[in-house]
mmCIF file of C-alpha atoms in Angstrom:
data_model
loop_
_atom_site.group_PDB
_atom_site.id
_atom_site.type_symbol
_atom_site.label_atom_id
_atom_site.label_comp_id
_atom_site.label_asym_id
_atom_site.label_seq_id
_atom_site.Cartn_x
_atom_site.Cartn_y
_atom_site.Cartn_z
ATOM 1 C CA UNK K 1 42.344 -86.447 12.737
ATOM 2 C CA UNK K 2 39.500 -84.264 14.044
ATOM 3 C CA UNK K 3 36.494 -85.778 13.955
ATOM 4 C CA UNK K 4 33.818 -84.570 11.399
ATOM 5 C CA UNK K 5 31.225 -82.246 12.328
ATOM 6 C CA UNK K 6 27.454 -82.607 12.202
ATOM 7 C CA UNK K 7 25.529 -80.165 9.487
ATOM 8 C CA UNK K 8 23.753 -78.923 11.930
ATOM 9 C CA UNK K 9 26.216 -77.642 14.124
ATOM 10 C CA UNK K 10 28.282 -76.111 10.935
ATOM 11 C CA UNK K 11 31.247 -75.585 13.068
ATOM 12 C CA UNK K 12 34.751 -75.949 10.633
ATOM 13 C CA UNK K 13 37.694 -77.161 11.885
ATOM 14 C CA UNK K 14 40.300 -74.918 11.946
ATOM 15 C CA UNK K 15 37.832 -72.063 11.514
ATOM 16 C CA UNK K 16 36.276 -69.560 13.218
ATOM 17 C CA UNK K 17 32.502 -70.161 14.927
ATOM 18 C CA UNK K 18 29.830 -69.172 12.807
ATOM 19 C CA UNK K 19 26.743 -68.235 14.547
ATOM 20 C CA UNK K 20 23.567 -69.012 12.941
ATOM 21 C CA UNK K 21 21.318 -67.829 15.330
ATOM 22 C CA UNK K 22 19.174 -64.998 14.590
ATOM 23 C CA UNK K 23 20.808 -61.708 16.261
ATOM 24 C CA UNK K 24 17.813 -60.228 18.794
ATOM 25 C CA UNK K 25 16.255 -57.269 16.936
ATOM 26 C CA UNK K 26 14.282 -54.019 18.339
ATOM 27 C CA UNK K 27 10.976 -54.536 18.099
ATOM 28 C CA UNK K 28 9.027 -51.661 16.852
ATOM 29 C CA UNK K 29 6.195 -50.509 18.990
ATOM 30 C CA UNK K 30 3.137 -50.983 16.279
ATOM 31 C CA UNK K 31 0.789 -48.499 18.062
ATOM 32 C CA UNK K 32 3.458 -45.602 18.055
ATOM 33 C CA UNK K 33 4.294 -46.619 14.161
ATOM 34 C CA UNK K 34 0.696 -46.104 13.363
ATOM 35 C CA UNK K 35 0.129 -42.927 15.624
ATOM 36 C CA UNK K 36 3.058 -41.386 13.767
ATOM 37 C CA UNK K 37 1.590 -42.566 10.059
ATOM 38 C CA UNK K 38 -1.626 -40.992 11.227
ATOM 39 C CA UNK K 39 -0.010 -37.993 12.340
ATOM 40 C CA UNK K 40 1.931 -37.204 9.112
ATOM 41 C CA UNK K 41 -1.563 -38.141 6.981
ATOM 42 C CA UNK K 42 -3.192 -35.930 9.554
ATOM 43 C CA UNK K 43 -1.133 -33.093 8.629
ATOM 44 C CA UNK K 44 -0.702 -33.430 4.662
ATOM 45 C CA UNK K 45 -4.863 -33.919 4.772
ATOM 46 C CA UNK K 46 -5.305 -30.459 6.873
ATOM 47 C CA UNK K 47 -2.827 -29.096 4.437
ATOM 48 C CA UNK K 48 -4.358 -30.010 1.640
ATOM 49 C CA UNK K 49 -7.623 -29.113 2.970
ATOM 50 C CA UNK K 50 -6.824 -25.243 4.064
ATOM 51 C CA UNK K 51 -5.118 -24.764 0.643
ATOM 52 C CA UNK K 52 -8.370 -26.578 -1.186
ATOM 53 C CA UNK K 53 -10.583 -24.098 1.107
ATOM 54 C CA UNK K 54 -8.508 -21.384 0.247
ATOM 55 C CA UNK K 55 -8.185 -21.956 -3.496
ATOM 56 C CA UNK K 56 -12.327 -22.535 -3.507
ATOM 57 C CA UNK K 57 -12.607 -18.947 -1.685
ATOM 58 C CA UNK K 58 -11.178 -17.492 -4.108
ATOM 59 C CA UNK K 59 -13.225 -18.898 -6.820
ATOM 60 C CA UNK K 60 -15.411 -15.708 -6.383
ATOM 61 C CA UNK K 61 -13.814 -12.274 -5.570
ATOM 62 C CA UNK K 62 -15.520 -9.117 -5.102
ATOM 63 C CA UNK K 63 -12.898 -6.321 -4.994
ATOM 64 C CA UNK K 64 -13.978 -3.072 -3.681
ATOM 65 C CA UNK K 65 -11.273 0.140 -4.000
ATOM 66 C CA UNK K 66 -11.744 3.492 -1.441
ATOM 67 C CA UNK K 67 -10.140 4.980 -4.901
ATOM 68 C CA UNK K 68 -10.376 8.597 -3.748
ATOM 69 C CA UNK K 69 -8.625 7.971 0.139
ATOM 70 C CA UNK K 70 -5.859 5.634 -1.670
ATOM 71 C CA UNK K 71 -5.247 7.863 -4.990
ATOM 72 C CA UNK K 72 -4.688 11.108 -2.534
ATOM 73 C CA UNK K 73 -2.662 9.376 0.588
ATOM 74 C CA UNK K 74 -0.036 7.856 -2.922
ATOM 75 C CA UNK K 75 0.189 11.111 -4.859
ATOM 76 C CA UNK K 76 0.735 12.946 -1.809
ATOM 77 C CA UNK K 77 3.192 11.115 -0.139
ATOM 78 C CA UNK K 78 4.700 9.474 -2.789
ATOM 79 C CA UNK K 79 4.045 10.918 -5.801
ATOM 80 C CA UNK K 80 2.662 7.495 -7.246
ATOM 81 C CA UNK K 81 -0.317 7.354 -9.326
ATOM 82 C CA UNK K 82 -2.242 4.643 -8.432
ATOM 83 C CA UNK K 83 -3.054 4.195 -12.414
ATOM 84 C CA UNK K 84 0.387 4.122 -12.810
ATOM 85 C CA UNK K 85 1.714 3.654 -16.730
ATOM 86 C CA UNK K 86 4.156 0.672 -15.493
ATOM 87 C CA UNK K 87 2.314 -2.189 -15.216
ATOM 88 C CA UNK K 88 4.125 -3.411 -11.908
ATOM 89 C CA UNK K 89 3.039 -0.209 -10.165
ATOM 90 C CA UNK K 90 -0.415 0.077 -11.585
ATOM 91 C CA UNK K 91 -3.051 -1.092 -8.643
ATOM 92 C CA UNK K 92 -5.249 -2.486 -11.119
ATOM 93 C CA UNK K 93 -3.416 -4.342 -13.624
ATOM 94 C CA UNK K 94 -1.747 -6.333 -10.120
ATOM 95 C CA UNK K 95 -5.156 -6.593 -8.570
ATOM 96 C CA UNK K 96 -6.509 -8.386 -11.925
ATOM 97 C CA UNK K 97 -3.134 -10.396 -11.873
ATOM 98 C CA UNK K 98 -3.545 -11.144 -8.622
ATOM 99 C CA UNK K 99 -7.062 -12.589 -8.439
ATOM 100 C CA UNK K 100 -7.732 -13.321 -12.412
ATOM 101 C CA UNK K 101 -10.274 -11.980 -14.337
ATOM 102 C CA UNK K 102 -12.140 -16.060 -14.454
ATOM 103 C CA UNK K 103 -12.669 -15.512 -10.839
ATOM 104 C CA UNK K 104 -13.894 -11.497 -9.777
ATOM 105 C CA UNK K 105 -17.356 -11.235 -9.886
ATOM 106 C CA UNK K 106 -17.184 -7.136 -9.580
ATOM 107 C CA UNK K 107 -14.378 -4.984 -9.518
ATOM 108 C CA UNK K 108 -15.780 -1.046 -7.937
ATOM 109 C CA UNK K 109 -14.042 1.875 -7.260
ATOM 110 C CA UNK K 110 -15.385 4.658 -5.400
ATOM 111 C CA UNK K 111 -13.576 8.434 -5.971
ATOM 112 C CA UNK K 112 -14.581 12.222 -6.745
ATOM 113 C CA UNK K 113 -13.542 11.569 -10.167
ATOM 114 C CA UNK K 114 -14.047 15.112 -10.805
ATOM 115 C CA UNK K 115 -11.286 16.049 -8.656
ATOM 116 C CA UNK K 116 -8.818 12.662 -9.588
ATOM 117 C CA UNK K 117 -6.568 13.252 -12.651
ATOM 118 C CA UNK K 118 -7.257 10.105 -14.030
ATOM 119 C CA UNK K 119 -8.536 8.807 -17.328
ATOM 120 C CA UNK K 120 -12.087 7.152 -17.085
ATOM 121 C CA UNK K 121 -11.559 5.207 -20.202
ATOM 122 C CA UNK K 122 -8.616 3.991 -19.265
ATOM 123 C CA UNK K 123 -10.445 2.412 -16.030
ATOM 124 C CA UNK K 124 -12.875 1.477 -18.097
ATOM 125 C CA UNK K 125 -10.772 -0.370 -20.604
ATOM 126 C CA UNK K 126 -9.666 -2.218 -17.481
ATOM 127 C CA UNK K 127 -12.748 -3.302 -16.742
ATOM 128 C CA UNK K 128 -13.221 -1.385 -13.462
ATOM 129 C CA UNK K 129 -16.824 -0.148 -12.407
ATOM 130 C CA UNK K 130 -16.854 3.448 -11.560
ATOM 131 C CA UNK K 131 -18.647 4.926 -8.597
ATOM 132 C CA UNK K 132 -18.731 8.696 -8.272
ATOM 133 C CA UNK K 133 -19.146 10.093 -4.992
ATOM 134 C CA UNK K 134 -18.886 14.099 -4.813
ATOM 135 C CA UNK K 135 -16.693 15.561 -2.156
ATOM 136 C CA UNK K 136 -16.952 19.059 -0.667
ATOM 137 C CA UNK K 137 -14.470 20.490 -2.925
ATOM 138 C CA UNK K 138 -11.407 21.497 -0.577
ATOM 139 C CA UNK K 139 -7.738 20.393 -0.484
ATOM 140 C CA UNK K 140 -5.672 19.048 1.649
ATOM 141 C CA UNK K 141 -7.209 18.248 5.190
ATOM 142 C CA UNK K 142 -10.089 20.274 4.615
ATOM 143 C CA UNK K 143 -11.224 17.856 2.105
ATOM 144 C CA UNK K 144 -14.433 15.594 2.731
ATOM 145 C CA UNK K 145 -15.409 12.938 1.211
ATOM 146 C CA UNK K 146 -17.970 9.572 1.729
ATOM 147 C CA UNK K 147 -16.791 6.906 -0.923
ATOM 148 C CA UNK K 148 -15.835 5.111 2.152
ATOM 149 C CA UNK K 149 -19.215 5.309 3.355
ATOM 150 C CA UNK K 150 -21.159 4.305 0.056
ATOM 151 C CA UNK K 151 -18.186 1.360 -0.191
ATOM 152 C CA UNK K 152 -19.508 -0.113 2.915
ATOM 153 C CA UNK K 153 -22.949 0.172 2.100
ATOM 154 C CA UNK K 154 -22.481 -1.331 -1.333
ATOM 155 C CA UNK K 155 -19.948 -4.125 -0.048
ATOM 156 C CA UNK K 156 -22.967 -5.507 2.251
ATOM 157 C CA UNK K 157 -25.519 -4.714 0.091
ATOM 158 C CA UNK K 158 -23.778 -7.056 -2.307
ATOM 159 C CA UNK K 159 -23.293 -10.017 0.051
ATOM 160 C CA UNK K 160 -27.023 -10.440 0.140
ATOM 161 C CA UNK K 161 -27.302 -10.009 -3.953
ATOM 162 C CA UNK K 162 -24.926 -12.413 -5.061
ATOM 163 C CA UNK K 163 -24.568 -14.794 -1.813
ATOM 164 C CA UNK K 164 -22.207 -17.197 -3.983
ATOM 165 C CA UNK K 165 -19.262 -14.509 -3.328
ATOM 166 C CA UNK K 166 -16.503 -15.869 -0.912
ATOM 167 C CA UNK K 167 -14.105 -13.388 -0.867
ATOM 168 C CA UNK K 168 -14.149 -9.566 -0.276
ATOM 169 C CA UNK K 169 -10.935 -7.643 -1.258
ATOM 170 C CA UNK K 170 -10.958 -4.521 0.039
ATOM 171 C CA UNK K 171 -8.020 -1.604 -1.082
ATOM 172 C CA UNK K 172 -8.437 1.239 1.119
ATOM 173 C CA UNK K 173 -5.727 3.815 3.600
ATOM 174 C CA UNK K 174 -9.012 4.325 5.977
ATOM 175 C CA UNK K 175 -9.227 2.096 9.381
ATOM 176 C CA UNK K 176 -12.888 3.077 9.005
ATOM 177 C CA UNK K 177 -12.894 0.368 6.840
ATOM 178 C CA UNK K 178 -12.855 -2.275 10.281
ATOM 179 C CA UNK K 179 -16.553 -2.430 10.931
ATOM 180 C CA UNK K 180 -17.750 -3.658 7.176
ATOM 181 C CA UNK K 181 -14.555 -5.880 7.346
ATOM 182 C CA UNK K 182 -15.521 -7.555 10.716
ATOM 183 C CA UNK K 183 -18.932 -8.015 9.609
ATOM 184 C CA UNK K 184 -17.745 -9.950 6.305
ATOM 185 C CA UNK K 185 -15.717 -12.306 8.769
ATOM 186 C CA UNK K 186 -19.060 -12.799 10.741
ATOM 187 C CA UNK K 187 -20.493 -13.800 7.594
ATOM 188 C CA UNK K 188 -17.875 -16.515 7.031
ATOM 189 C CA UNK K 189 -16.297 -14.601 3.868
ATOM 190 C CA UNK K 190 -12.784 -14.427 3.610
ATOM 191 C CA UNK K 191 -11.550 -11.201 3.589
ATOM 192 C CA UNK K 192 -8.023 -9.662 2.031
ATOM 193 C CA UNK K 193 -6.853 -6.303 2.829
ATOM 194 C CA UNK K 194 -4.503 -4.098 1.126
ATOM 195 C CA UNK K 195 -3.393 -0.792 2.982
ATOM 196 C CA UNK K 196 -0.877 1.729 2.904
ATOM 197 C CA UNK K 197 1.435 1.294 6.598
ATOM 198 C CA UNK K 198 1.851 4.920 7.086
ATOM 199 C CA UNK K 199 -1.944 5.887 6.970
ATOM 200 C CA UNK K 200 -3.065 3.436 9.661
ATOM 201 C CA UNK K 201 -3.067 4.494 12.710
ATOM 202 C CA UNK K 202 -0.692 3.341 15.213
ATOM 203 C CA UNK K 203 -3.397 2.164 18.457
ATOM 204 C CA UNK K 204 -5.394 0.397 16.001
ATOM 205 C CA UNK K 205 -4.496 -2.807 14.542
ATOM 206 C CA UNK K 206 -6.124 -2.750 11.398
ATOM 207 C CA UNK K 207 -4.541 -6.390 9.885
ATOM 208 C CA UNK K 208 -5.837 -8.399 12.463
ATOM 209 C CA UNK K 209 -9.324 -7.989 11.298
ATOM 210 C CA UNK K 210 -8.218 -9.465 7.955
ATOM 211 C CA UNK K 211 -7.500 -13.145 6.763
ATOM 212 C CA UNK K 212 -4.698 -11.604 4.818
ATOM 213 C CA UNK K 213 -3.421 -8.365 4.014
ATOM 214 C CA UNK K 214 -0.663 -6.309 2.423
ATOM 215 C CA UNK K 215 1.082 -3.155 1.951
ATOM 216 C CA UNK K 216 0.110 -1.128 -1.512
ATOM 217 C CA UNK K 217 4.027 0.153 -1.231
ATOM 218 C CA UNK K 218 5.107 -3.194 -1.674
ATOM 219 C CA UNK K 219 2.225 -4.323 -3.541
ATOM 220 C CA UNK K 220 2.707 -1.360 -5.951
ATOM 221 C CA UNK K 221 6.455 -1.500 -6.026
ATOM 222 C CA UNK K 222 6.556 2.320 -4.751
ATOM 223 C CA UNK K 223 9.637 4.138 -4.923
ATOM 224 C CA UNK K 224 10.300 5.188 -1.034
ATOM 225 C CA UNK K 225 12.733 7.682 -1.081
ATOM 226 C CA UNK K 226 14.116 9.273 2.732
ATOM 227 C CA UNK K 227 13.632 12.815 2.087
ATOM 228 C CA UNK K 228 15.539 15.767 3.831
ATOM 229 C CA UNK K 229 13.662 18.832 4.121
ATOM 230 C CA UNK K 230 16.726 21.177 4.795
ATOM 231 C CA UNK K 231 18.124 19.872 1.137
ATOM 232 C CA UNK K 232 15.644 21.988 -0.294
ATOM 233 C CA UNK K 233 15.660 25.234 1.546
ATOM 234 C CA UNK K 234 17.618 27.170 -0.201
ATOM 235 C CA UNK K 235 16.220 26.435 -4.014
ATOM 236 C CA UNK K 236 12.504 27.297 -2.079
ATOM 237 C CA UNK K 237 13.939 30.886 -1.101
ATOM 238 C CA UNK K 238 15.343 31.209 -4.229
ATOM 239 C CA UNK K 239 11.984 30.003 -6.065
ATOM 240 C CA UNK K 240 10.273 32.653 -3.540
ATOM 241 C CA UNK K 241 12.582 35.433 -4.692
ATOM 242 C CA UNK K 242 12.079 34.745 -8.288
ATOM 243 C CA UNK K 243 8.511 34.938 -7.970
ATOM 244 C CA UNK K 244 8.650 38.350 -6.408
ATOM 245 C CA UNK K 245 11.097 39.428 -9.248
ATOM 246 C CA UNK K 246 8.915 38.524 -11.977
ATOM 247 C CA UNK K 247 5.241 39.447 -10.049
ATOM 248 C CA UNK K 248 6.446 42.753 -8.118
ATOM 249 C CA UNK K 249 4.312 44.848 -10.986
ATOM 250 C CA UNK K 250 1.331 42.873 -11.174
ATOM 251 C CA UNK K 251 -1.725 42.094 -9.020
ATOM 252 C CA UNK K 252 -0.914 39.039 -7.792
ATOM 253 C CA UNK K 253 -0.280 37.940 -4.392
ATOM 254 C CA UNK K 254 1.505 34.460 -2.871
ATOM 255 C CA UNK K 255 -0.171 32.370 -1.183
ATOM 256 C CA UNK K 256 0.481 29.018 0.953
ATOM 257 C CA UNK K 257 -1.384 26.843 -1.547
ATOM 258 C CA UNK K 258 0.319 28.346 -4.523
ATOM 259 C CA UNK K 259 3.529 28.103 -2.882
ATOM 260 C CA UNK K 260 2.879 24.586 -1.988
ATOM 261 C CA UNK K 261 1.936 23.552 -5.348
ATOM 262 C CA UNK K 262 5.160 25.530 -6.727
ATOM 263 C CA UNK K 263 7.205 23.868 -4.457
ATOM 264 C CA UNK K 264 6.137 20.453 -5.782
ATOM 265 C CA UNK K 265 6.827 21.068 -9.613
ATOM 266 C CA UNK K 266 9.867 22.516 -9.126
ATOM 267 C CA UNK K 267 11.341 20.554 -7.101
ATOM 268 C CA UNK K 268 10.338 17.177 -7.687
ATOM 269 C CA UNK K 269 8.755 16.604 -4.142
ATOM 270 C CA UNK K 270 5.563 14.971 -3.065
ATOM 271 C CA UNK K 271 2.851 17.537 -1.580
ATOM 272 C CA UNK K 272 2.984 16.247 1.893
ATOM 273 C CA UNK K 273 7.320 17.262 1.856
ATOM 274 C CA UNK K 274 5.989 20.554 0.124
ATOM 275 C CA UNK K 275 3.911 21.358 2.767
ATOM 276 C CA UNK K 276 6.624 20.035 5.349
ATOM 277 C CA UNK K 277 8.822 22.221 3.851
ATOM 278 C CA UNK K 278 6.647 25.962 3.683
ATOM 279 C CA UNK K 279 6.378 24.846 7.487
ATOM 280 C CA UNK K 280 9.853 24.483 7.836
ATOM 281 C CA UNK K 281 10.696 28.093 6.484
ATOM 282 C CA UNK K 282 7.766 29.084 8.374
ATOM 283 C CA UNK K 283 9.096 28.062 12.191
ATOM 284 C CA UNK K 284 12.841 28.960 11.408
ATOM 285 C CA UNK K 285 11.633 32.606 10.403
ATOM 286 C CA UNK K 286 12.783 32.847 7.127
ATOM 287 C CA UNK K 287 9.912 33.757 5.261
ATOM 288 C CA UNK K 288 6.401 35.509 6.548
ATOM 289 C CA UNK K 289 3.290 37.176 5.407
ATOM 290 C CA UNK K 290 4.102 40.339 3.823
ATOM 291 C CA UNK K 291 1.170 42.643 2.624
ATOM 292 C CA UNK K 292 1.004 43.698 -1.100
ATOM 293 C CA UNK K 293 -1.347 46.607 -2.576
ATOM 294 C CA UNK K 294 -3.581 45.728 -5.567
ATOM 295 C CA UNK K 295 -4.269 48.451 -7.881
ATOM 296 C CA UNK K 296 -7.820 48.156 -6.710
ATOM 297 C CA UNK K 297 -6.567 49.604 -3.306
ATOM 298 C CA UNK K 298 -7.107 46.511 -1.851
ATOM 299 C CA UNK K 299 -4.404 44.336 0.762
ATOM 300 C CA UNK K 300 -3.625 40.872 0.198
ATOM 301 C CA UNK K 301 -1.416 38.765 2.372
ATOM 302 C CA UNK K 302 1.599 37.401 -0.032
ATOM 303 C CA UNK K 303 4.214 35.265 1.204
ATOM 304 C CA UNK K 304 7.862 36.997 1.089
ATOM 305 C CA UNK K 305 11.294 36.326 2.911
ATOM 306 C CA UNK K 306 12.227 37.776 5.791
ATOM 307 C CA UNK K 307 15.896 39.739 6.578
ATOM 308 C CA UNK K 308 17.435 36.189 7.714
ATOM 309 C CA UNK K 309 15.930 34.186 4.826
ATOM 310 C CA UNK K 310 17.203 36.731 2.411
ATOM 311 C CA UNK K 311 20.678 36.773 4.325
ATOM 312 C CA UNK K 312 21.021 32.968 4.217
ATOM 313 C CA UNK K 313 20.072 32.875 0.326
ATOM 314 C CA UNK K 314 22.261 35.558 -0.612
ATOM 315 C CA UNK K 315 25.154 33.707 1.363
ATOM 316 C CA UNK K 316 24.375 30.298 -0.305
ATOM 317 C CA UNK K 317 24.820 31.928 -3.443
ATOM 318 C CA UNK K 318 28.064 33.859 -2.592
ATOM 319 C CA UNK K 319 29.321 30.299 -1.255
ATOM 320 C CA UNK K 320 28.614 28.043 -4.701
ATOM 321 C CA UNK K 321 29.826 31.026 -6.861
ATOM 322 C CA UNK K 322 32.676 30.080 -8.834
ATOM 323 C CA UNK K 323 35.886 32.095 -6.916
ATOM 324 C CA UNK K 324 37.718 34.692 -9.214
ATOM 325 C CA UNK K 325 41.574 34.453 -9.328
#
């Protein structure tokens, strides 16, 4: 018989060993444990903070809109009023969503209203503060205007009458917009920029002077559509004939802005394509100035095709003309 075993060596007979000593364990380096613990607090409390700093910038918003440079740069390029009638593409029903009305403070915008087609009362009724500032009266490039400049001047103006604003929202397509936005910055406001991409220029880089910013196209939800001018050159001959057909008796004479504007409500196209377009007939030497004869006596220069624009109409109409068996 095997003899009996004591407790405290709890080794069966028969059986296998069983090992009650404690199996060596890593030992955890306490200072690393607590640098990591104070590393992840570290984080989650500068977190925290930067969204709690954000959050209490934006607890008073002054939003300033260069209406007339952002109204003209849309309709003409993308035939989007800024006022749109859809609320997802109408700048300011998404700037009040964006910001809330418990938090803006003032809410300009700065235009030649004269020359805008948009409703005052319905800019009103959105609770937007209307600045006219005259412009010189031209189209196109030949048009001045300084709503940018009275922006600026009211945007500082207004950091010295109501001091409590933190952030300045400013909604322009001008990069002479950097200098008032730089000084903001200096003044420790936050700044937020929306801009339309194709209007700022390329060696200057406009977003960096922001703490955020953001496209109007995308902001807006703007229809961007590729357009190909040489789609359209045979409807504008054709719309350039027709006016000759119906005009030939009377005194009246085409001209490029007419054309232009023609162009556009006929065909669906921004101004910016139209004028692409009258450029395009222009170079390839299928239209030119003719000279008409008022009943007056007088000369006026009036837009009319030339021998190849009227051959290359005549054969795009000879070509979609139904064939006769």
């Amino acid at each position: 018989m095997k003899p009996e075993v004591e407790k405290d060596n709890i080794k069966i007979l028969d059986q296998t060993t069983i090992d009650t000593e404690p199996q060596p364990r890593k030992e955890i380096d306490d200072a690393a444990l607590l640098a990591l613990f104070s590393d992840i607090m570290g984080q989650s409390t500068e977190s925290a903070l930067t969204s709690l700093s954000k959050k209490n910038q934006l607890d008073n918003v002054a939003i300033f809109v260069d209406y007339d440079n952002v109204y003209w740069t849309l309709m003409n390029n993308y035939s989007h009023d800024p006022n749109h009638s859809d609320p997802l593409k109408n700048l300011f029903v998404q700037l009040w969503e964006r910001y809330g009305q418990e938090q803006v403070r003032t809410f300009r915008a700065y235009a030649d209203f004269e020359k805008i087609k948009t409703e005052l009362t319905s800019l009103q009724k959105k609770r937007v503060q209307i600045r006219h500032v005259y412009s010189n009266g031209k189209d196109g490039s030949h048009r001045k205007n300084s709503s940018d400049i009275e922006l600026c001047i009211d945007a500082i103006e207004h950091t010295y009458k109501d001091p409590n604003v933190s952030c300045y929202v400013f909604v322009t397509a001008d990069s002479d917009m950097i200098p008032v936005i730089s000084r903001m910055v200096y003044k420790g406001k936050r700044v937020e920029l929306f801009y339309l991409s194709n209007s700022v220029p390329k060696h200057i880089d406009m977003l960096t002077f922001a703490n955020y910013s953001e496209d109007l196209l995308s902001f807006l939800n703007v229809s961007v559509e590729k357009v190909t001018i040489e789609n359209y050159v045979i409807e504008a001959l054709k719309i350039i004939q027709d006016w000759h057909i119906v005009n030939s008796s009377k005194d009246l004479f085409l001209g490029n802005s007419y054309l232009r504007k023609d162009f556009t409500r006929k065909l669906s196209i921004p101004p910016n394509t139209s004028s692409q377009l009258l450029e395009n007939l222009t170079v390839n030497k299928l239209v030119e100035d003719g000279v008409k004869l008022m009943s007056s006596g007088d000369k006026k220069n009036s837009l009319k095709l030339t021998d190849e624009g009227t051959a290359l109409l005549a054969r795009a109409v000879d070509t979609a003309a139904p064939s006769k068996e």
